[in-house]
Every structure is written in structure tokens, then in C-alpha cells.
């Protein structure tokens, strides 16, 4: 018995059966379902009536999927089967059927969107990340508190612990206080740093102005010192000139006196010479 698509074998709505007076026909023939699975591409051809061909996909890993709101269709890689309304068995076996919800690689759609609109889809901003972290932390703390409340604790054990270890409780109370102080100190440190930075930023222009004034004063003092040295040099040069003239005059006087003394000596020698010598001459 093959698979047939006729309706003669069916019951009436009231439950009655019809008399079958005609045999099965080939045009009423049916074939078993393929139940395509995820995997490397595997396709088989089937010859149909009239020599036509149908293509049965036994395994697939890609498909053409449309982004309806943007009116775009791309060939995309299939990653996983997420949900099927008819049966969870089809999800477990990763069977690809009509109306199956799957997970795909959306990179081709992202590239198209970026090319058209100039925006990267799927990237979160810094503010959104912080908000998500806060939301995830809050329920975790609430769950921990609920679990602590649900835990049954014996009253006798509590009383014994309170009598035997009163000091440990005091220490336990002190620890959070110490932690709070440390937290305050840690908060105070950045504030102090901010104040120091502000004061430094405010003092920078003043310090620059002071440096400029000091440099200007030092330059003026150096100019004055240079002028004073030049004036002193001029004065010393003026004083030395008359001294040099006086020295020249004294040297001339000495030379003239030496000449006079030599001439006088000669005259004396001539006078002292004897008359006999004169006669001989």
C-alpha cells in the first residue's frame, strides 16, 4: 500500500463510510516527508509526472531569508533551531520545516544596513552597559537575601553562640564600620586630588606671570650692569690720556738736561786742558 492523496477512503462528517468502487490512481500518489536536517548541503533530485524534476533537500546549512520591515533578502548561514510550534522533538533533532523559528548569522544584513544608513547594528553604548550591570546585580542581591531568610536556624544554637562568643560579634560589627571608613577615605582621595588639580590649574597662570616678571627684572639688571661697566671703562680711558702726555714731557725734559750736562762737561774738559797742549795743536 503506497501513500495516496485521495479522499474516497475517508469517513463522512456523520461517521459513515463510503463504498470504494475505483482503484488508486497514479495522479493521487504521494511520497514520504523528507524532514530536512541541519548539516552540510545534501540535495537529491526526484523525477515527477511529465518528466519534471523536484529537488529534495536532505541536509542544509544555508538559506534565503528576508528582513520584512526593510524589504531585504540575503543568503544567510543557519546556526540553530530555536522553536517549533508542532513539536519539541523537531527542535531536539534540529529539523528544518515550514514555520520553524531558527537562529541565523545576521552579518550580511548588518553590512547592508551599515552601507545604506552608516550605522553599526548590535553595538551597545557605554551608558547602556552600565545600566545592564546594575540591573543584573540588584536581583542577585535580592535572591541572596531571600535564600538567607529561607534557611532554618535553631534558636538554641543562636543563644549558645551569643553566650560563648560575644567578642566575635563585636568584631564583626566593627569590620563593616572599618570598611565604611576605608570607603570614605577612598572617596575623599579623588576629591582631594581634584582640589589639588584645580589649585594647580589656577596657580599655573600666576606662576607664569611671576616667571615673566622675574626674567624681565633680571634682564633690566643685566643691562644696567653692562652700562655701568661701559661708563667705568670710558672714565679710566679719559684719565690715562693726560698721564701719558705728562710722561712724554718729563722724558723730553730729561733728554734736554742730559744734553746740557754733556755739553757742560765738554766745555770744562776743554778749559781744563793745558796751554802747552793748545800750543802743540
Short mmCIF file of C-alpha atoms in Angstrom, two decimals:
data_model
loop_
_atom_site.label_atom_id
_atom_site.label_comp_id
_atom_site.label_asym_id
_atom_site.label_seq_id
_atom_site.Cartn_x
_atom_site.Cartn_y
_atom_site.Cartn_z
CA UNK A 1 0.00 0.00 0.00
CA UNK A 2 1.52 3.27 -1.13
CA UNK A 3 0.76 6.75 0.10
CA UNK A 4 -2.39 8.08 -1.51
CA UNK A 5 -3.86 11.57 -1.59
CA UNK A 6 -7.41 10.56 -2.49
CA UNK A 7 -10.47 11.23 -0.30
CA UNK A 8 -12.51 8.07 -1.06
CA UNK A 9 -11.16 6.23 1.94
CA UNK A 10 -12.28 8.95 4.37
CA UNK A 11 -15.40 8.85 6.55
CA UNK A 12 -18.29 11.26 6.24
CA UNK A 13 -18.76 14.01 8.79
CA UNK A 14 -21.52 11.93 10.40
CA UNK A 15 -19.09 8.97 10.67
CA UNK A 16 -20.37 6.87 7.77
CA UNK A 17 -18.12 5.12 5.29
CA UNK A 18 -18.31 5.44 1.51
CA UNK A 19 -18.21 2.48 -0.85
CA UNK A 20 -14.93 2.50 -2.82
CA UNK A 21 -15.64 1.49 -6.41
CA UNK A 22 -12.48 2.91 -8.01
CA UNK A 23 -8.89 1.80 -7.62
CA UNK A 24 -6.00 4.14 -6.73
CA UNK A 25 -4.70 6.35 -9.50
CA UNK A 26 -1.12 7.46 -10.09
CA UNK A 27 -2.05 11.15 -10.06
CA UNK A 28 -3.24 10.58 -6.47
CA UNK A 29 0.15 9.22 -5.45
CA UNK A 30 2.10 10.76 -2.55
CA UNK A 31 5.69 10.48 -1.26
CA UNK A 32 7.14 10.32 2.27
CA UNK A 33 8.21 13.55 4.01
CA UNK A 34 11.91 14.50 3.71
CA UNK A 35 12.41 16.05 7.20
CA UNK A 36 15.43 18.13 6.25
CA UNK A 37 18.08 18.35 9.00
CA UNK A 38 20.92 20.76 9.69
CA UNK A 39 24.28 19.86 8.16
CA UNK A 40 26.42 20.04 5.03
CA UNK A 41 24.35 20.58 1.90
CA UNK A 42 22.85 17.33 0.54
CA UNK A 43 20.18 17.52 -2.20
CA UNK A 44 18.51 14.73 -4.22
CA UNK A 45 16.52 15.05 -7.48
CA UNK A 46 13.11 13.33 -7.93
CA UNK A 47 11.50 12.66 -11.33
CA UNK A 48 7.87 13.68 -11.33
CA UNK A 49 4.93 13.25 -13.71
CA UNK A 50 5.60 14.66 -17.14
CA UNK A 51 9.37 14.34 -16.80
CA UNK A 52 9.55 17.27 -14.40
CA UNK A 53 12.03 17.33 -11.51
CA UNK A 54 11.76 18.16 -7.85
CA UNK A 55 14.74 18.73 -5.56
CA UNK A 56 14.62 17.17 -2.11
CA UNK A 57 16.95 18.81 0.47
CA UNK A 58 18.07 16.19 2.97
CA UNK A 59 20.52 18.48 4.80
CA UNK A 60 21.10 22.24 4.62
CA UNK A 61 23.25 24.84 6.39
CA UNK A 62 22.23 28.00 4.45
CA UNK A 63 19.05 29.61 3.21
CA UNK A 64 17.48 32.77 1.75
CA UNK A 65 15.83 34.83 4.48
CA UNK A 66 14.02 38.16 4.24
CA UNK A 67 14.07 41.19 6.55
CA UNK A 68 10.43 42.15 6.05
CA UNK A 69 10.45 45.66 7.51
CA UNK A 70 13.44 46.71 5.37
CA UNK A 71 12.36 44.67 2.31
CA UNK A 72 15.76 42.96 2.01
CA UNK A 73 16.58 39.31 1.29
CA UNK A 74 20.00 37.73 1.83
CA UNK A 75 21.54 34.28 1.71
CA UNK A 76 22.43 33.57 5.34
CA UNK A 77 24.07 30.80 7.36
CA UNK A 78 21.75 28.81 9.67
CA UNK A 79 23.11 28.46 13.20
CA UNK A 80 20.43 26.63 15.23
CA UNK A 81 16.76 25.61 15.51
CA UNK A 82 15.13 27.54 18.34
CA UNK A 83 11.41 26.69 18.33
CA UNK A 84 8.75 24.69 16.51
CA UNK A 85 5.11 25.01 17.49
CA UNK A 86 4.19 21.48 16.38
CA UNK A 87 6.70 19.52 18.45
CA UNK A 88 9.77 19.93 20.66
CA UNK A 89 11.11 16.74 19.07
CA UNK A 90 11.69 18.71 15.88
CA UNK A 91 13.72 21.25 17.89
CA UNK A 92 15.79 18.50 19.50
CA UNK A 93 16.56 16.84 16.16
CA UNK A 94 17.12 20.28 14.51
CA UNK A 95 14.66 19.59 11.71
CA UNK A 96 14.11 22.40 9.19
CA UNK A 97 10.41 22.68 8.35
CA UNK A 98 7.88 25.31 7.39
CA UNK A 99 7.09 27.74 10.26
CA UNK A 100 10.24 26.70 12.18
CA UNK A 101 11.94 29.51 14.11
CA UNK A 102 15.72 29.40 13.63
CA UNK A 103 18.82 31.39 14.58
CA UNK A 104 20.87 32.84 11.73
CA UNK A 105 24.13 34.72 11.17
CA UNK A 106 22.95 38.31 10.62
CA UNK A 107 26.27 39.68 9.34
CA UNK A 108 25.07 40.15 5.71
CA UNK A 109 22.09 42.19 6.94
CA UNK A 110 24.37 44.28 9.23
CA UNK A 111 26.73 45.02 6.35
CA UNK A 112 23.82 46.05 4.13
CA UNK A 113 22.41 48.31 6.89
CA UNK A 114 25.80 49.94 7.51
CA UNK A 115 26.31 50.53 3.82
CA UNK A 116 22.88 52.13 3.41
CA UNK A 117 22.43 54.05 6.69
CA UNK A 118 26.01 54.30 8.04
CA UNK A 119 25.22 52.72 11.42
CA UNK A 120 26.62 49.60 13.12
CA UNK A 121 23.84 47.37 14.45
CA UNK A 122 24.35 45.36 17.63
CA UNK A 123 26.89 47.71 19.30
CA UNK A 124 25.88 48.94 22.73
CA UNK A 125 26.75 52.33 24.17
CA UNK A 126 28.68 52.81 27.43
CA UNK A 127 25.66 54.05 29.37
CA UNK A 128 23.56 51.04 28.37
CA UNK A 129 26.24 48.61 29.56
CA UNK A 130 26.39 50.24 32.99
CA UNK A 131 22.60 50.13 33.36
CA UNK A 132 22.54 46.43 32.45
CA UNK A 133 25.23 45.66 35.03
CA UNK A 134 23.25 47.46 37.73
CA UNK A 135 20.07 45.57 36.81
CA UNK A 136 21.88 42.22 36.94
CA UNK A 137 23.47 42.99 40.32
CA UNK A 138 20.23 44.05 42.03
CA UNK A 139 18.25 40.79 41.51
CA UNK A 140 21.30 38.74 42.56
CA UNK A 141 21.41 40.56 45.90
CA UNK A 142 17.66 40.15 46.39
CA UNK A 143 17.93 36.41 45.73
CA UNK A 144 20.75 36.06 48.24
CA UNK A 145 18.65 37.81 50.91
CA UNK A 146 15.67 35.56 50.22
CA UNK A 147 17.84 32.46 50.48
CA UNK A 148 19.23 33.66 53.82
CA UNK A 149 15.68 34.13 55.13
CA UNK A 150 14.60 30.66 54.00
CA UNK A 151 17.47 28.91 55.78
CA UNK A 152 16.16 27.44 59.11
CA UNK A 153 18.32 28.34 62.12
CA UNK A 154 17.92 26.71 65.56
CA UNK A 155 17.23 29.19 68.39
CA UNK A 156 19.28 27.24 70.91
CA UNK A 157 22.38 27.34 68.75
CA UNK A 158 21.99 31.09 68.38
CA UNK A 159 21.73 31.57 72.16
CA UNK A 160 24.79 29.36 72.79
CA UNK A 161 26.81 31.27 70.21
CA UNK A 162 25.79 34.58 71.78
CA UNK A 163 26.88 33.43 75.26
CA UNK A 164 30.16 31.83 74.20
CA UNK A 165 31.32 34.33 71.58
CA UNK A 166 30.19 37.86 72.42
CA UNK A 167 33.54 39.30 71.32
CA UNK A 168 33.37 37.85 67.83
CA UNK A 169 30.07 39.66 67.22
CA UNK A 170 31.59 42.93 68.30
CA UNK A 171 34.45 42.39 65.88
CA UNK A 172 32.01 41.50 63.13
CA UNK A 173 30.19 44.77 63.78
CA UNK A 174 33.43 46.71 63.74
CA UNK A 175 34.53 45.25 60.42
CA UNK A 176 31.78 46.86 58.34
CA UNK A 177 32.47 50.16 60.10
CA UNK A 178 36.14 49.87 59.17
CA UNK A 179 35.10 49.07 55.62
CA UNK A 180 32.85 52.13 55.59
CA UNK A 181 35.74 54.30 56.81
CA UNK A 182 38.00 52.88 54.14
CA UNK A 183 35.33 53.60 51.55
CA UNK A 184 35.02 57.19 52.80
CA UNK A 185 38.79 57.59 52.65
CA UNK A 186 38.86 56.17 49.14
CA UNK A 187 36.10 58.64 48.13
CA UNK A 188 37.93 61.51 49.85
CA UNK A 189 41.17 60.77 47.96
CA UNK A 190 39.83 61.52 44.49
CA UNK A 191 38.14 64.66 45.84
CA UNK A 192 41.46 65.84 47.34
CA UNK A 193 43.18 65.09 44.03
CA UNK A 194 40.54 67.09 42.18
CA UNK A 195 41.07 70.06 44.54
CA UNK A 196 44.85 69.86 44.07
CA UNK A 197 44.44 69.74 40.31
CA UNK A 198 42.12 72.76 40.39
CA UNK A 199 44.54 74.74 42.60
CA UNK A 200 47.45 73.82 40.34
CA UNK A 201 45.47 74.85 37.28
CA UNK A 202 44.59 78.17 38.94
CA UNK A 203 48.19 78.78 40.09
CA UNK A 204 49.75 78.00 36.69
CA UNK A 205 48.98 81.40 35.08
CA UNK A 206 50.14 83.22 38.23
CA UNK A 207 53.39 81.27 38.30
CA UNK A 208 53.93 82.01 34.60
CA UNK A 209 53.35 85.74 35.20
CA UNK A 210 55.82 85.71 38.13
CA UNK A 211 58.43 83.96 35.99
CA UNK A 212 57.98 86.58 33.26
CA UNK A 213 58.39 89.44 35.79
CA UNK A 214 61.50 87.84 37.25
CA UNK A 215 63.02 87.37 33.80
CA UNK A 216 62.26 90.99 32.90
CA UNK A 217 63.85 92.24 36.14
CA UNK A 218 66.93 90.09 35.60
CA UNK A 219 67.27 91.43 32.02
CA UNK A 220 66.99 95.03 33.23
CA UNK A 221 69.61 94.43 35.94
CA UNK A 222 71.99 92.88 33.40
CA UNK A 223 71.53 95.86 31.06
CA UNK A 224 72.27 98.29 33.91
CA UNK A 225 75.41 96.35 34.87
CA UNK A 226 76.62 96.42 31.27
CA UNK A 227 76.02 100.17 31.02
CA UNK A 228 77.87 100.78 34.31
CA UNK A 229 80.91 98.78 33.16
CA UNK A 230 80.97 100.70 29.85
CA UNK A 231 80.89 104.06 31.70
CA UNK A 232 83.70 102.99 34.03
CA UNK A 233 85.85 101.92 31.08
CA UNK A 234 85.32 105.31 29.42
CA UNK A 235 86.31 107.21 32.59
CA UNK A 236 89.52 105.20 33.05
CA UNK A 237 90.46 105.81 29.40
CA UNK A 238 90.00 109.61 29.80
CA UNK A 239 92.16 109.70 32.94
CA UNK A 240 95.01 107.70 31.39
CA UNK A 241 95.44 110.08 28.39
CA UNK A 242 96.74 113.20 30.34
CA UNK A 243 99.08 110.99 32.35
CA UNK A 244 100.63 109.71 29.16
CA UNK A 245 101.16 113.30 27.91
CA UNK A 246 102.86 114.27 31.21
CA UNK A 247 105.21 111.30 30.92
CA UNK A 248 106.24 112.38 27.42
CA UNK A 249 107.03 115.92 28.62
CA UNK A 250 109.18 114.64 31.51
CA UNK A 251 111.10 112.36 29.14
CA UNK A 252 111.85 115.38 26.84
CA UNK A 253 112.98 117.47 29.81
CA UNK A 254 115.31 114.69 30.95
CA UNK A 255 116.79 114.37 27.46
CA UNK A 256 117.45 118.14 27.24
CA UNK A 257 119.05 118.17 30.70
CA UNK A 258 121.28 115.25 29.69
CA UNK A 259 122.39 117.14 26.58
CA UNK A 260 123.14 120.25 28.63
CA UNK A 261 125.16 118.29 31.14
CA UNK A 262 127.17 116.62 28.37
CA UNK A 263 127.93 119.98 26.73
CA UNK A 264 128.99 121.49 30.05
CA UNK A 265 131.30 118.59 30.68
CA UNK A 266 132.89 119.06 27.29
CA UNK A 267 133.44 122.75 27.95
CA UNK A 268 135.01 122.01 31.28
CA UNK A 269 137.31 119.44 29.75
CA UNK A 270 138.39 121.90 27.11
CA UNK A 271 139.07 124.57 29.70
CA UNK A 272 140.98 122.19 31.86
CA UNK A 273 143.28 121.25 29.01
CA UNK A 274 146.82 122.81 29.45
CA UNK A 275 148.12 125.74 27.33
CA UNK A 276 151.01 123.55 26.25
CA UNK A 277 148.60 121.19 24.53
CA UNK A 278 146.95 124.13 22.78
CA UNK A 279 150.29 125.27 21.51
CA UNK A 280 151.10 121.83 20.13
CA UNK A 281 147.91 121.85 18.27
#
